[in-house]
Short mmCIF file of C-alpha atoms and ligand atoms in Angstrom, two decimals:
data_model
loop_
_atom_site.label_atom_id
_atom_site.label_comp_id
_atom_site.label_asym_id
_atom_site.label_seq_id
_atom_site.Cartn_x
_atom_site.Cartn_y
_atom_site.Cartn_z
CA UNK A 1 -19.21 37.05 -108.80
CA UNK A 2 -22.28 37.66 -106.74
CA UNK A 3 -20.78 35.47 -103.82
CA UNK A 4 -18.11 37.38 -103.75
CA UNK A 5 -20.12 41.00 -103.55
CA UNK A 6 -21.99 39.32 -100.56
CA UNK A 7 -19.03 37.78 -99.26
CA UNK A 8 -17.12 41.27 -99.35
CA UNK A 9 -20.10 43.43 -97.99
CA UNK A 10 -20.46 41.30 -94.90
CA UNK A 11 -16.73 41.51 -94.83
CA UNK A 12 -16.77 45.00 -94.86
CA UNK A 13 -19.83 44.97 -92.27
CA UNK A 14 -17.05 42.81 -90.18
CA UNK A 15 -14.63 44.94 -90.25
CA UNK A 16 -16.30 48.01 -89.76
CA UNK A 17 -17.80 46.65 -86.19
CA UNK A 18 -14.29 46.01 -85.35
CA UNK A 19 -13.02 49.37 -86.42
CA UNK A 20 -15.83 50.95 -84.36
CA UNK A 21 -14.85 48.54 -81.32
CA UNK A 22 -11.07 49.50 -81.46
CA UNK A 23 -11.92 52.95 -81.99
CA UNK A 24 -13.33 53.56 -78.73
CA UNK A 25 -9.50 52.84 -77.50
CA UNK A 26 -9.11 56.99 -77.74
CA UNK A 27 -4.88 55.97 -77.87
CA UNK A 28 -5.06 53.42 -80.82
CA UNK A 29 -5.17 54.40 -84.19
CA UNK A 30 -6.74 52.01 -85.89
CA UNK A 31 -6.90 51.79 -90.01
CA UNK A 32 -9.13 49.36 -91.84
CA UNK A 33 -9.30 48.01 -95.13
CA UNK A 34 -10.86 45.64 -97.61
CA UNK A 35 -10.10 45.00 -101.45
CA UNK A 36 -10.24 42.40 -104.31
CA UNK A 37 -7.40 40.19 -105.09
CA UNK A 38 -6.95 37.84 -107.39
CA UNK A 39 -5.84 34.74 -104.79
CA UNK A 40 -5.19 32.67 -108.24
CA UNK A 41 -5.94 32.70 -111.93
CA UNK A 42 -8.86 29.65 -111.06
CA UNK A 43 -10.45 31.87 -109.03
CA UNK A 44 -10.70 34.95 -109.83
CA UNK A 45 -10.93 38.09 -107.63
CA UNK A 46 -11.24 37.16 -103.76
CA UNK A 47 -11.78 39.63 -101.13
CA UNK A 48 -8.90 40.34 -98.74
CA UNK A 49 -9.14 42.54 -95.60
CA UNK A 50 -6.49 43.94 -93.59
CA UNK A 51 -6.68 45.84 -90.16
CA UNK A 52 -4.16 47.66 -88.47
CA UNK A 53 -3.99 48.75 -84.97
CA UNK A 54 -1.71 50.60 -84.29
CA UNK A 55 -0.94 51.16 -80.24
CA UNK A 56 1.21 54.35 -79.57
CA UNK A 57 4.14 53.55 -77.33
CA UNK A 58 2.80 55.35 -74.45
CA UNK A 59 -0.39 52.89 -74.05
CA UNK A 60 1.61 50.51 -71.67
CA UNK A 61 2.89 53.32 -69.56
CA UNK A 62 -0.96 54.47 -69.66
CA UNK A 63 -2.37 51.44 -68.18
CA UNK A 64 0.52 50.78 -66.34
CA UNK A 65 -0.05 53.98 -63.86
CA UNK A 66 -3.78 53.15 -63.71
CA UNK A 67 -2.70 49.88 -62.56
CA UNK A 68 -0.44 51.62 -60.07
CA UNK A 69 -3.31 53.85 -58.98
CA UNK A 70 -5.32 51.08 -58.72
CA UNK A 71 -3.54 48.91 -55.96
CA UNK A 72 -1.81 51.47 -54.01
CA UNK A 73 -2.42 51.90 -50.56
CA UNK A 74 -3.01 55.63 -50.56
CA UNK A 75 -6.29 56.82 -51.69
CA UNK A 76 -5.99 58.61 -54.92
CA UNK A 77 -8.54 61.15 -55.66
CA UNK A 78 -8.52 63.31 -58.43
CA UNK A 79 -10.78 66.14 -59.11
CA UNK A 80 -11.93 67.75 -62.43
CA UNK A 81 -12.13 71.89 -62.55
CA UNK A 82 -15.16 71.94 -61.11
CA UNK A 83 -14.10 70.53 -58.01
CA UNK A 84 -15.68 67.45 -58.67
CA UNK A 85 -15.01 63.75 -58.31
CA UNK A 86 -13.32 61.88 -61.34
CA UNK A 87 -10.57 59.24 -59.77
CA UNK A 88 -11.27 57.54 -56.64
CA UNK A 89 -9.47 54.40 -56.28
CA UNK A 90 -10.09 51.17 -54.06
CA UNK A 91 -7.69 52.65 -51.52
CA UNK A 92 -10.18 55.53 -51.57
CA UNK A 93 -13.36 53.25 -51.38
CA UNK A 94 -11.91 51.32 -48.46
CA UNK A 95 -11.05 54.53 -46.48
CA UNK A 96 -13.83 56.66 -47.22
CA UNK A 97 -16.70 54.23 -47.43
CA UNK A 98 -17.79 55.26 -50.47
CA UNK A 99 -18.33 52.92 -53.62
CA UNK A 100 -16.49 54.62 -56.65
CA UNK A 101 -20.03 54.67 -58.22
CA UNK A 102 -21.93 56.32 -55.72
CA UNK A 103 -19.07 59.41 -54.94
CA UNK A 104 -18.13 59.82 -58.83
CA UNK A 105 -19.29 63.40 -59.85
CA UNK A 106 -19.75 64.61 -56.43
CA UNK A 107 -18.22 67.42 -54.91
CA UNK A 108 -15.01 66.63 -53.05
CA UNK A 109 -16.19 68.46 -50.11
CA UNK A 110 -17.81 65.26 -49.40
CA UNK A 111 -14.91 63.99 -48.22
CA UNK A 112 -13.95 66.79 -45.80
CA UNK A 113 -15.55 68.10 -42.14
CA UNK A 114 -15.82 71.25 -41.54
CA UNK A 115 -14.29 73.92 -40.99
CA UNK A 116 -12.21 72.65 -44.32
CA UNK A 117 -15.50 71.55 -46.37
CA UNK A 118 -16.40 75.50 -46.61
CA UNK A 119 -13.07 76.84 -47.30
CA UNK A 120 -12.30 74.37 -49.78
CA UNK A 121 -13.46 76.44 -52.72
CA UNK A 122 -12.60 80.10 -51.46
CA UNK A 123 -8.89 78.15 -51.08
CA UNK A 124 -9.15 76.84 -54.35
CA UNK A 125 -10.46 80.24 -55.80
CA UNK A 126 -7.65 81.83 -54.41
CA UNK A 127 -4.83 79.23 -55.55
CA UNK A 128 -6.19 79.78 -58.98
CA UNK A 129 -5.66 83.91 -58.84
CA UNK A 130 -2.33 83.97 -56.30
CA UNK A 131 -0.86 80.56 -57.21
CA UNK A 132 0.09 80.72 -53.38
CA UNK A 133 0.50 76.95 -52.55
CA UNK A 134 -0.35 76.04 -49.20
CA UNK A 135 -1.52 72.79 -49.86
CA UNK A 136 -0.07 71.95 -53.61
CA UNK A 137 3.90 69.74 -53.12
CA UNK A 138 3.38 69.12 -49.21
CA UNK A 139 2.14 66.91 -47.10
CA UNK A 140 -0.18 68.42 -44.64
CA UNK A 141 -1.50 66.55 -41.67
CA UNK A 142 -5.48 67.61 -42.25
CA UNK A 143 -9.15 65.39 -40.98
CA UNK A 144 -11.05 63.54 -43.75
CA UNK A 145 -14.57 62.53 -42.90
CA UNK A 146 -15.48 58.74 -44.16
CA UNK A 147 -19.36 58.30 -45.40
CA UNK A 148 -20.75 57.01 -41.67
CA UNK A 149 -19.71 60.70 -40.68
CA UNK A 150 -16.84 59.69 -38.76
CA UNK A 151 -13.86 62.28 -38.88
CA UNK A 152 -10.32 60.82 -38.99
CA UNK A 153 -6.39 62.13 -39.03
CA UNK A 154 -5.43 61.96 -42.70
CA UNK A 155 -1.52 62.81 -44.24
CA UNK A 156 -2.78 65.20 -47.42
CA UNK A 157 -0.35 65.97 -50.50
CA UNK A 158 -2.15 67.32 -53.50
CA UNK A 159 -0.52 67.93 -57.18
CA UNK A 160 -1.18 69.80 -59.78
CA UNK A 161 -1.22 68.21 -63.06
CA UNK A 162 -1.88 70.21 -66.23
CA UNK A 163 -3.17 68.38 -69.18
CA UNK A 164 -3.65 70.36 -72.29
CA UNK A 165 -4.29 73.49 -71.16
CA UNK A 166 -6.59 72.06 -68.03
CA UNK A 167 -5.38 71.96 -64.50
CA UNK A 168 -6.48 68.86 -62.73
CA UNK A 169 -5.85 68.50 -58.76
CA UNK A 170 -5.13 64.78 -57.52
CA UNK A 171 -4.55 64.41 -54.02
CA UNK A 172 -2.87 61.50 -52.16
CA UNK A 173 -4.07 60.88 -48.69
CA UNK A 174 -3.26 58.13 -46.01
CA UNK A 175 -5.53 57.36 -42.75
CA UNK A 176 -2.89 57.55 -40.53
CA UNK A 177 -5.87 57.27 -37.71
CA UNK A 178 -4.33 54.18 -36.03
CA UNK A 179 -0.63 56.07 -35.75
CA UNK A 180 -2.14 58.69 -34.12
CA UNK A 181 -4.26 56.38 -31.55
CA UNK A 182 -0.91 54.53 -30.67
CA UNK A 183 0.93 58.05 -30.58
CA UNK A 184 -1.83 59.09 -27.98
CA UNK A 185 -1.36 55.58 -26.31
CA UNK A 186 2.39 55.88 -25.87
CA UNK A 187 2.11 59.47 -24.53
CA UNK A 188 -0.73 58.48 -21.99
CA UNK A 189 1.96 55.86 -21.01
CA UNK A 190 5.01 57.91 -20.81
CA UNK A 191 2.63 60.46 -18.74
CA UNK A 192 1.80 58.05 -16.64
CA UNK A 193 5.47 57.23 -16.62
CA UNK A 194 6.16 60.39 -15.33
CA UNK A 195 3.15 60.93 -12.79
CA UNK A 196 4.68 57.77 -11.52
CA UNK A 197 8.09 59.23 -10.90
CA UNK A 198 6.63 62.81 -9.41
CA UNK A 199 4.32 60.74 -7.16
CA UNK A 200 7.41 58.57 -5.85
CA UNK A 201 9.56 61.86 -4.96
CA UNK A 202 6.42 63.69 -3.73
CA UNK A 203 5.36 60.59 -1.20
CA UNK A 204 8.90 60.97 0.12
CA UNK A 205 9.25 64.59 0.62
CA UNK A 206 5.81 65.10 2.35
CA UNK A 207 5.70 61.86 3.62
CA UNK A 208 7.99 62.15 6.09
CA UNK A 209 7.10 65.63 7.35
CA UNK A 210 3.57 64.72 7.27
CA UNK A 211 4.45 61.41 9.44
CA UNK A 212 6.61 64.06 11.82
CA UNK A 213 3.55 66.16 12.54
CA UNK A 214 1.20 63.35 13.32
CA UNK A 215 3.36 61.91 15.81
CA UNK A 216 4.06 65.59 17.00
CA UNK A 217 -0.28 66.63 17.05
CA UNK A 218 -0.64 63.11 19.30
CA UNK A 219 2.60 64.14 21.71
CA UNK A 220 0.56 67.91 22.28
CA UNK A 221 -2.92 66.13 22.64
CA UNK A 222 -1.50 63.87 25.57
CA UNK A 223 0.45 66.94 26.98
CA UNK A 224 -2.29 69.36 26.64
CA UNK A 225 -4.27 66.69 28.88
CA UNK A 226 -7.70 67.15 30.09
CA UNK A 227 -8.48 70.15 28.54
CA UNK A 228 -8.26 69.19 25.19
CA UNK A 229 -11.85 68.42 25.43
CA UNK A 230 -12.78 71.89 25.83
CA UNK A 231 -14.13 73.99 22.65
CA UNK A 232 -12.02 76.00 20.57
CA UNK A 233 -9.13 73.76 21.59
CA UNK A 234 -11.10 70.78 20.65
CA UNK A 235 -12.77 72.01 16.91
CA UNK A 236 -8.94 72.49 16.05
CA UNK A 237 -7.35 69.14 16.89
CA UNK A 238 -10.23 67.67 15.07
CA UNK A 239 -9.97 69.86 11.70
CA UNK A 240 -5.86 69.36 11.73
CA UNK A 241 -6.58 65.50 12.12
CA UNK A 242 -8.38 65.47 9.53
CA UNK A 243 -6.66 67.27 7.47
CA UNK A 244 -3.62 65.67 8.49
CA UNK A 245 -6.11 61.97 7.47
CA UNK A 246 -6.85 63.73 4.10
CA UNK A 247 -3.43 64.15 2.99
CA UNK A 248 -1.81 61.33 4.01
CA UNK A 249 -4.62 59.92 2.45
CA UNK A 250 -3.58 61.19 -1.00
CA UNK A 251 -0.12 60.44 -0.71
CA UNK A 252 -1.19 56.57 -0.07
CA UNK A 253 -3.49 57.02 -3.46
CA UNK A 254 -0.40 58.78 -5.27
CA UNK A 255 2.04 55.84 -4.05
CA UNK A 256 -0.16 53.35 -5.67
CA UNK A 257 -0.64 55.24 -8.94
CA UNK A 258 3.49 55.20 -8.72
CA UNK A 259 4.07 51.80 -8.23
CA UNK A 260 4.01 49.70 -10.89
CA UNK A 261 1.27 47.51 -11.08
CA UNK A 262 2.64 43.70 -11.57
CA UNK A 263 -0.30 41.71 -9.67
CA UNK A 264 0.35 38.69 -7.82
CA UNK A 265 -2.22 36.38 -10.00
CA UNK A 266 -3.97 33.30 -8.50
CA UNK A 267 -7.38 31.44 -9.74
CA UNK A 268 -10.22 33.07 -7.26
CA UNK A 269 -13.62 33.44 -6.94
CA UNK A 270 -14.72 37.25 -7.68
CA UNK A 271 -17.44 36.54 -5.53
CA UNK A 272 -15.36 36.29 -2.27
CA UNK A 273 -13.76 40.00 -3.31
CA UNK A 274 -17.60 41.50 -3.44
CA UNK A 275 -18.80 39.77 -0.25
CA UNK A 276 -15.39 41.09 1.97
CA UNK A 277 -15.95 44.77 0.38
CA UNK A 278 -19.95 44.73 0.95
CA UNK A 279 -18.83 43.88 4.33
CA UNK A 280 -16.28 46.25 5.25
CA UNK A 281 -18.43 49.28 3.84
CA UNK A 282 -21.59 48.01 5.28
CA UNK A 283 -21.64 50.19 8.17
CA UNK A 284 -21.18 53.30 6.16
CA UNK A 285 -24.16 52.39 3.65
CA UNK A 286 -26.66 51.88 6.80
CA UNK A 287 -25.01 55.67 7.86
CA UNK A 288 -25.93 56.89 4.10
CA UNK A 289 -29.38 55.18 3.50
CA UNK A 290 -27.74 53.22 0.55
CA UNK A 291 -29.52 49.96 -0.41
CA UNK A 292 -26.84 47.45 -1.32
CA UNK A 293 -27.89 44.74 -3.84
CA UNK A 294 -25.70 41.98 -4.75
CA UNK A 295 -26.58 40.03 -8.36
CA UNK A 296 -23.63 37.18 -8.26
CA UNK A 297 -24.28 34.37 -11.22
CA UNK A 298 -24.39 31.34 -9.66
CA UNK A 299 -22.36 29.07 -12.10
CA UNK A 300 -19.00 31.73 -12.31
CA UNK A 301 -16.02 30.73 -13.63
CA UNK A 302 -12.67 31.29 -11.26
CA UNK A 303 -10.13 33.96 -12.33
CA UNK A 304 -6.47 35.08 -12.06
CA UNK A 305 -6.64 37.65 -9.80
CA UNK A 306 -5.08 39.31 -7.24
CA UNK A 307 -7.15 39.89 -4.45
CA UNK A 308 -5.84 42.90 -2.44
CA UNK A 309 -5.69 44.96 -5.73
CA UNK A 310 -9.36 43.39 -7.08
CA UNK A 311 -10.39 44.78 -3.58
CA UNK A 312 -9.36 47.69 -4.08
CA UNK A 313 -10.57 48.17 -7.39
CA UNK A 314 -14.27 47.45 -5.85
CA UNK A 315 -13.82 50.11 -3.01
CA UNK A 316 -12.83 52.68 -5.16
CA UNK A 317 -16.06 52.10 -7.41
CA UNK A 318 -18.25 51.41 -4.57
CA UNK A 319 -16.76 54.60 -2.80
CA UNK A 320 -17.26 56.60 -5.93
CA UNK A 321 -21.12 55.21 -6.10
CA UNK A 322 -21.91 56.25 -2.79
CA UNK A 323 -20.33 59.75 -3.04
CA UNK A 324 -22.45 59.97 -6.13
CA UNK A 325 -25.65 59.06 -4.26
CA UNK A 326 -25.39 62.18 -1.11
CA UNK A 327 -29.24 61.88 -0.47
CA UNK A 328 -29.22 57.69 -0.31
CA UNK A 329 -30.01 55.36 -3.14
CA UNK A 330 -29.47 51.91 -4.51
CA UNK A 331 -26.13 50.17 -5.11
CA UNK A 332 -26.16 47.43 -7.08
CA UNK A 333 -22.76 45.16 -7.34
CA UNK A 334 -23.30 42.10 -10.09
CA UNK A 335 -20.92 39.98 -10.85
CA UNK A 336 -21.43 37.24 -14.44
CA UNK A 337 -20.01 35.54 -17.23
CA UNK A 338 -20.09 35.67 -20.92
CA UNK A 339 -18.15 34.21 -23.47
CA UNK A 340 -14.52 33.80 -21.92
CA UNK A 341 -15.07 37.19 -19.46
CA UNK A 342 -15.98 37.96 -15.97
CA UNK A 343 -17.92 41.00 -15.52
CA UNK A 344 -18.10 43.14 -12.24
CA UNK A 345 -20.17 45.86 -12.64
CA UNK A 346 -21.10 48.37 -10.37
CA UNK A 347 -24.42 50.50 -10.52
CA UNK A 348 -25.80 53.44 -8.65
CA UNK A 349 -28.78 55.68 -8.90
CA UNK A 350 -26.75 58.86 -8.02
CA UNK A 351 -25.86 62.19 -9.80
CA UNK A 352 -24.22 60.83 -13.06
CA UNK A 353 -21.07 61.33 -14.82
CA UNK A 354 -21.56 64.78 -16.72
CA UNK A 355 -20.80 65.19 -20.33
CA UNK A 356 -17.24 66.28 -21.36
CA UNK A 357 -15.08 65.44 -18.37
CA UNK A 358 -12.71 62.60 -19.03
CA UNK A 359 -12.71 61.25 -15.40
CA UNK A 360 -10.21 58.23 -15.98
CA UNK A 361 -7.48 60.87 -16.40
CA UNK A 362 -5.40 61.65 -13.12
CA UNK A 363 -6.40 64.15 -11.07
CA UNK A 364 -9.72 64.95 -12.86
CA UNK A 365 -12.29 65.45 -9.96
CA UNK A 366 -15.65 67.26 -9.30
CA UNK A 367 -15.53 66.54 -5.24
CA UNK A 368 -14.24 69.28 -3.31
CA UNK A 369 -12.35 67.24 -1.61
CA UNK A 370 -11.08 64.53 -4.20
CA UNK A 371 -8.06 63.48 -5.61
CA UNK A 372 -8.77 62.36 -8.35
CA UNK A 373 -6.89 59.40 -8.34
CA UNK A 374 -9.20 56.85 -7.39
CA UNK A 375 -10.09 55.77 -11.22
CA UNK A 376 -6.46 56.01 -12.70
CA UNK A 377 -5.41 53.18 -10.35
CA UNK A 378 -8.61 51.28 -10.96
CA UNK A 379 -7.55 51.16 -14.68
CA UNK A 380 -4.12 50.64 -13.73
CA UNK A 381 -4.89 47.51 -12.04
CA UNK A 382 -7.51 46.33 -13.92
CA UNK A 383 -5.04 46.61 -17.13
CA UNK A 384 -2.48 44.68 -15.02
CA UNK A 385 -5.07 42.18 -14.91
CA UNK A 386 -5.68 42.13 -18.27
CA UNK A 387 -8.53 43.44 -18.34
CA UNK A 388 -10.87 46.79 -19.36
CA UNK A 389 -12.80 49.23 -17.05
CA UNK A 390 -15.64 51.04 -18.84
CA UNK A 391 -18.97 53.02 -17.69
CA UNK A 392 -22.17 54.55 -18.83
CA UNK A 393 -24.11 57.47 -16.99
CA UNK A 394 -27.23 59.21 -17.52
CA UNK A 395 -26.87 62.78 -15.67
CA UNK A 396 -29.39 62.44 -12.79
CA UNK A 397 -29.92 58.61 -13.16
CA UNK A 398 -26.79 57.10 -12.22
CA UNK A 399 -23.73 55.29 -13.62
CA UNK A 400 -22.67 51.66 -14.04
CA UNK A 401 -18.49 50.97 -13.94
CA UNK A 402 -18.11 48.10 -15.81
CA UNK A 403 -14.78 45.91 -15.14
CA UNK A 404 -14.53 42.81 -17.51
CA UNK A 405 -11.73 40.76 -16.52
CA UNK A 406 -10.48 37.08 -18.46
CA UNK A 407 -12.11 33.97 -17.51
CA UNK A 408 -9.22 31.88 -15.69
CA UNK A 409 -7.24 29.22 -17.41
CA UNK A 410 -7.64 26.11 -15.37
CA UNK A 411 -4.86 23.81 -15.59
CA UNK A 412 -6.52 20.57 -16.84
CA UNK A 413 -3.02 18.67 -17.44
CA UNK A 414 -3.41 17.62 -13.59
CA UNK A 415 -6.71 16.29 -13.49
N1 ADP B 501 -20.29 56.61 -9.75
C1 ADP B 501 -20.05 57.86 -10.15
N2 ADP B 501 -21.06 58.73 -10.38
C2 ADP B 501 -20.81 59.99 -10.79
N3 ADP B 501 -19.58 60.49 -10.98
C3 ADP B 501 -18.53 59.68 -10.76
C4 ADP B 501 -18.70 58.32 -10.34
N4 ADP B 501 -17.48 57.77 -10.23
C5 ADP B 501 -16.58 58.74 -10.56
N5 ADP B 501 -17.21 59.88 -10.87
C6 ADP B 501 -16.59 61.15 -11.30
O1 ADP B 501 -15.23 60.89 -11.61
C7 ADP B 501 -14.38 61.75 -10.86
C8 ADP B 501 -13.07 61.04 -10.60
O2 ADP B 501 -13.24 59.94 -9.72
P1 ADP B 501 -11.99 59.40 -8.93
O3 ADP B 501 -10.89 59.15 -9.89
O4 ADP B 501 -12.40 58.26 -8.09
O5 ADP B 501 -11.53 60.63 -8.06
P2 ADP B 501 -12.30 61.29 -6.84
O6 ADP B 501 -13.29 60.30 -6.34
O7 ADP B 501 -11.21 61.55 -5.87
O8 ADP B 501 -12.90 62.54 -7.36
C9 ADP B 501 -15.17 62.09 -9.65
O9 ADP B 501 -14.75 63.31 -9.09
C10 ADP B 501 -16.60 62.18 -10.20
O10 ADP B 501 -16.80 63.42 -10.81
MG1 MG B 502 -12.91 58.25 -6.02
#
């Protein structure tokens, strides 16, 4: 008999344990039990045990939608009335940056830049007294800030769930950051598109006047004779002809920018580009007291490039870099390798770039006289290349324009 007293304590020890395990499953009710039975006459009294679990029907459904939480796409974050983190999914972690650990607890103004981190819980103050929903059942199209501080485009819905008597906020949100980059992209494109078209029509139409007047300013200068050469007379002709220089000028920039870039590609040496520009503009460097440096790698490989529009990607860098330098300076051209890319890069010691001015965008230009064309067609054709133009600048040190081209293919089936 005393076996089966130990035999039925531990039992009930057992059982207990397992009770206490299954208990801790809030949506189970579990019931244990243990008695004597007789198992057969022999015998006597044996301990039997029973445990029953019993799993409401909405368990599945339970772990179903945390399952569903789990692996969408969308962060899921949930909030308790406190305004503090309870649910943040792996969608969340991977968008935010934060490990579920680390942002549990926290405020949800954690996730949010200002100005929205400070009205977050006036808004939610006021939602609570007005019930005025300007967020609750839509999608809004709001920023989200991810743990390295960045700020990003997120789509925001937020419900309202009320769960005995509590009202909990969960809020879906998607980083729709890369739509928004390739929105911007397509625009810039179609603006382009359409800078292209203006350009075309406005070439024409003051083209031909332009090329009228030129032709009429020489006829007067050889009728007028002689006395051309005598001031007033001769200050004029000179500030029409230059004028006259400056615009036609422009409308040779603006028929470039309208063209469409499709470069005739051959394998060349970069080199050959750098030595015919350095030559051309060497006169006007001596004039300007610029010191030309040229840093080719020895050991470069060829590109596809075409060399007309390579040329005049280098003039309009090395025309910017002097007009950046008006009291003299260094200009440094180097051309090298790395990986698979060409690098040209062009450095001067002038004014710099100053902050906040997006100079690659048409028409953007700090020069009295500038167009500010010269960099949207150096993108333009360095894109047609296949390549990416890119700069640094300290204001009152100077600026490097970095172009970065594909190394050539040679065609080693003909070796
Ligand atoms: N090397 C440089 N140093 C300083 N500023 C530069 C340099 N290159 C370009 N910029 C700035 O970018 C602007 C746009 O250049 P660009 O497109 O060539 O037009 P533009 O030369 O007609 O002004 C310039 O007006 C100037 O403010
Ligand atoms: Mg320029």
């Amino acid at each position: 008999m005393s076996d089966h007293r130990k035999t039925k304590a531990q039992l009930i020890a057992e059982l207990e344990s397992l009770r206490q395990q299954l208990a801790t499953r809030r949506d189970a009710d579990v019931t244990a039990s243990s008695f004597l039975a007789p198992s057969s006459p022999e015998e006597g009294p044996h301990p039997l045990a029973s445990v029953s679990l019993d799993v409401p029907e909405h368990h599945g459904t339970e772990v179903w939608l945390q399952n569903l939480i789990e692996t969408t796409q969308d962060a899921v974050v949930s909030i308790d009335r406190h305004g503090r983190i309870t649910i943040f999914n792996s969608a969340a972690e991977r968008i935010f940056g934060y490990r579920r650990a680390e942002i549990q607890g926290q405020p949800l103004q954690r996730l949010m830049p200002e100005p929205y981190a400070s009205e977050h819980d006036r808004y939610v103050q006021r939602y609570e007294q007005t019930h005025e929903a300007r967020a609750i059942g839509m999608i809004r199209t709001v920023s989200g800030k991810r743990k390295n501080g960045e700020v990003f485009p997120i789509e925001l819905s937020v419900t309202e769930v009320r769960v005995e008597d509590h009202v909990h906020y969960a809020a879906f949100i998607r980083d729709i950051s890369e739509r928004v980059q390739l929105q911007d992209r397509l625009l810039e494109r179609e603006r382009l598109a359409m800078v292209g078209t203006t350009a075309a029509k406005l070439v024409h139409e003051i083209g031909n006047p332009l090329n009228s007047m030129s032709i009429a300013l020489q006829l007067l200068q050889r009728r007028l004779g002689p006395s051309v050469g005598d001031e007033p007379l001769r200050s004029s002709f000179q500030s029409l002809t230059g004028q006259m220089t400056r615009l036609a000028n422009l409308l040779q920039e603006f028929r470039a920018l309208s063209r469409r870039q499709t470069p005739n590609l051959q394998l060349m040496d970069l080199r050959t580009v750098v030595d015919d520009v350095l030559a051309t503009e060497a006169p006007i460097h001596v004039e300007r007291k610029i010191v030309v440096e040229r840093q080719l790698a020895a050991d470069l490989p060829l590109i596809h490039g075409d060399r007309d529009k390579l040329q005049q990607v280098l003039l309009n860098l090395c025309k910017n870099a002097v007009e950046a330098m008006p009291g003299g300076g260094t200009l440094t051209v180097r051309v090298r390798n790395s990986g698979n890319q060409v690098f040209l890069e062009v450095t001067d010691t002038g004014v710099g770039i100053p902050y906040g001015v997006n100079i690659l965008e048409p028409f953007v230009t700090t020069k009295a006289e500038g167009t500010g064309l010269g960099l949207p067609i150096v993108r333009q054709i360095v894109s047609a290349h296949g390549g990416t133009l890119d700069y640094t600048s300290s204001p009152g040190q100077g600026t490097t324009f970095i172009v970065t081209l594909p190394q050539g293919q040679t065609d080693t089936s003909t070796q």
